[in-house]
C-alpha positions as a printed NumPy array, in Angstrom:
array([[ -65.234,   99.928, -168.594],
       [ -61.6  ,   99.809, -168.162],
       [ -59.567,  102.013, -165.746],
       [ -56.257,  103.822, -166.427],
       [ -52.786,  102.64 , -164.612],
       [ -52.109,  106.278, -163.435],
       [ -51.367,  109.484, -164.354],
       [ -48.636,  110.644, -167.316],
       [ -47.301,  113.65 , -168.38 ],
       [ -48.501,  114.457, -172.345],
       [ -46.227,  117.668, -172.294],
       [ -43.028,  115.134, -171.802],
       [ -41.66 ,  114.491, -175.185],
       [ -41.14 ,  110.698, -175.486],
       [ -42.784,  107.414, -174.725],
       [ -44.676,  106.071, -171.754],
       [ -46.373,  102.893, -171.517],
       [ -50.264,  102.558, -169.904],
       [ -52.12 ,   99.8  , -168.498],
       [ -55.56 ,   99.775, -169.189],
       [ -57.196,   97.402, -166.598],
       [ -61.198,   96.81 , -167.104],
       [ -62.999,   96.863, -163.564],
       [ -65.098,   94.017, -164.107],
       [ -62.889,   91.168, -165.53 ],
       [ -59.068,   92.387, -164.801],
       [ -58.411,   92.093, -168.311],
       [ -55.337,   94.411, -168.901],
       [ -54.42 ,   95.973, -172.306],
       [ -51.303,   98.418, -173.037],
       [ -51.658,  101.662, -174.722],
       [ -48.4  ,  103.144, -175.655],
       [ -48.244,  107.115, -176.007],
       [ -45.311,  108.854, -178.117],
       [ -44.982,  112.853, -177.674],
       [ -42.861,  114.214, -179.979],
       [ -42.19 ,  117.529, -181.374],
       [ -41.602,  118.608, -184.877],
       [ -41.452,  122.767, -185.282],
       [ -44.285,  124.433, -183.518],
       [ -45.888,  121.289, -183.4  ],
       [ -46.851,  118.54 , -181.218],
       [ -47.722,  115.082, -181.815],
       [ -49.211,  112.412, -180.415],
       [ -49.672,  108.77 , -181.139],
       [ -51.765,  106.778, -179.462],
       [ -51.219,  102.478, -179.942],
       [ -53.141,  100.032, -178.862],
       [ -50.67 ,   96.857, -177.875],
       [ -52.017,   94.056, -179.93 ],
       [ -52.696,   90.557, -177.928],
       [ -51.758,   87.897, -176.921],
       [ -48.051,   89.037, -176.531],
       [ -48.034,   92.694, -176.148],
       [ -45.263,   93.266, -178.846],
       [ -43.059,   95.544, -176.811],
       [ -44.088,   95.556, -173.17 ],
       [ -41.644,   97.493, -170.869],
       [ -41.515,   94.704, -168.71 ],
       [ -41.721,   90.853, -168.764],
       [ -41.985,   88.982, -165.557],
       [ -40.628,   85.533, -164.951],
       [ -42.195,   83.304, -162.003],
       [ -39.775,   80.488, -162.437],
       [ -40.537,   79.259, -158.683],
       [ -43.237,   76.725, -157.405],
       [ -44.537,   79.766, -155.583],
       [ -48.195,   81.843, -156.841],
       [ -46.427,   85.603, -156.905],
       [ -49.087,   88.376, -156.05 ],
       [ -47.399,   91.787, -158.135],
       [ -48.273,   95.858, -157.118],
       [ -46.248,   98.906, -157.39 ],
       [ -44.917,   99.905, -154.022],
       [ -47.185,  103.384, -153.061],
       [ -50.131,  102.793, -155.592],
       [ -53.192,  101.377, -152.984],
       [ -55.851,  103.949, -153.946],
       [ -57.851,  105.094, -150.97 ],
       [ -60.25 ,  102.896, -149.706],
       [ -58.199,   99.882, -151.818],
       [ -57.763,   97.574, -148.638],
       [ -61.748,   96.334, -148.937],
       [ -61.734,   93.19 , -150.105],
       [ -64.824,   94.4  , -152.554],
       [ -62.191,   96.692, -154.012],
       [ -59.692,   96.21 , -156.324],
       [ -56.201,   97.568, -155.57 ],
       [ -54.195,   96.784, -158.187],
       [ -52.427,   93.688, -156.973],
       [ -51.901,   91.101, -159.941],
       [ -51.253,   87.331, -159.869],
       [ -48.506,   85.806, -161.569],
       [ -48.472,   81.275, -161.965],
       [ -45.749,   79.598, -161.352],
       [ -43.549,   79.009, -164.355],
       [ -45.718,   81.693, -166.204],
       [ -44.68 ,   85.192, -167.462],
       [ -46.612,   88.077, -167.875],
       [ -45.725,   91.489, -169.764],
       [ -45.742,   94.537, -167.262],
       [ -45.813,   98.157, -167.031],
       [ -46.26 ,  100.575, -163.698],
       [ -49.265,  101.491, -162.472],
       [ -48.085,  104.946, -161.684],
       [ -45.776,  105.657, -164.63 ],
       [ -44.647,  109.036, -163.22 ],
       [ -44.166,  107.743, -159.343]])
């Protein structure tokens, strides 16, 4: 099963960017979300970003460095997240690797 990055507002007309992280392998995946309005009604499309380069991410990280970069938003430790058996969100970035990225907490 996969967890979401956070919450997001569907009544804000525009488009926000999800991470979709599954709880047993870390595998991430990017659902995009576009609200948009059109007379008295509202839309919404759902995307799944396609692998291996998630077309559009909102971010790309660069580790040009020697250095093995650990990556969380600031604020975003769920309770009970500083167990080591617990995931909190903290990602790993190689050196001389990039990686796409979007918030955990779109809305913080």
């Amino acid at each position: 099963g996969s967890e979401w990055s956070g919450e997001w507002r569907p009544g804000e007309i525009g488009e926000t960017v999800l991470r979709l992280r599954n709880v047993h392998t870390r595998a991430v995946c990017f659902l995009r979300v576009e609200i948009s309005v059109s007379g008295p009604t509202v839309f919404a499309v759902l995307r799944l970003e396609p692998e291996p380069s998630f077309l559009h991410p909102p971010f790309r990280l660069e580790n040009l460095t020697l250095e093995t970069l650990q990556i969380r938003q600031s604020g975003t430790c769920r309770e009970g997240c500083e167990s080591s058996a617990q995931f909190d969100g903290t990602d790993v970035l190689l050196p001389y690797r990039t990686a796409p990225y979007t918030w955990d907490e779109p809305t913080e």
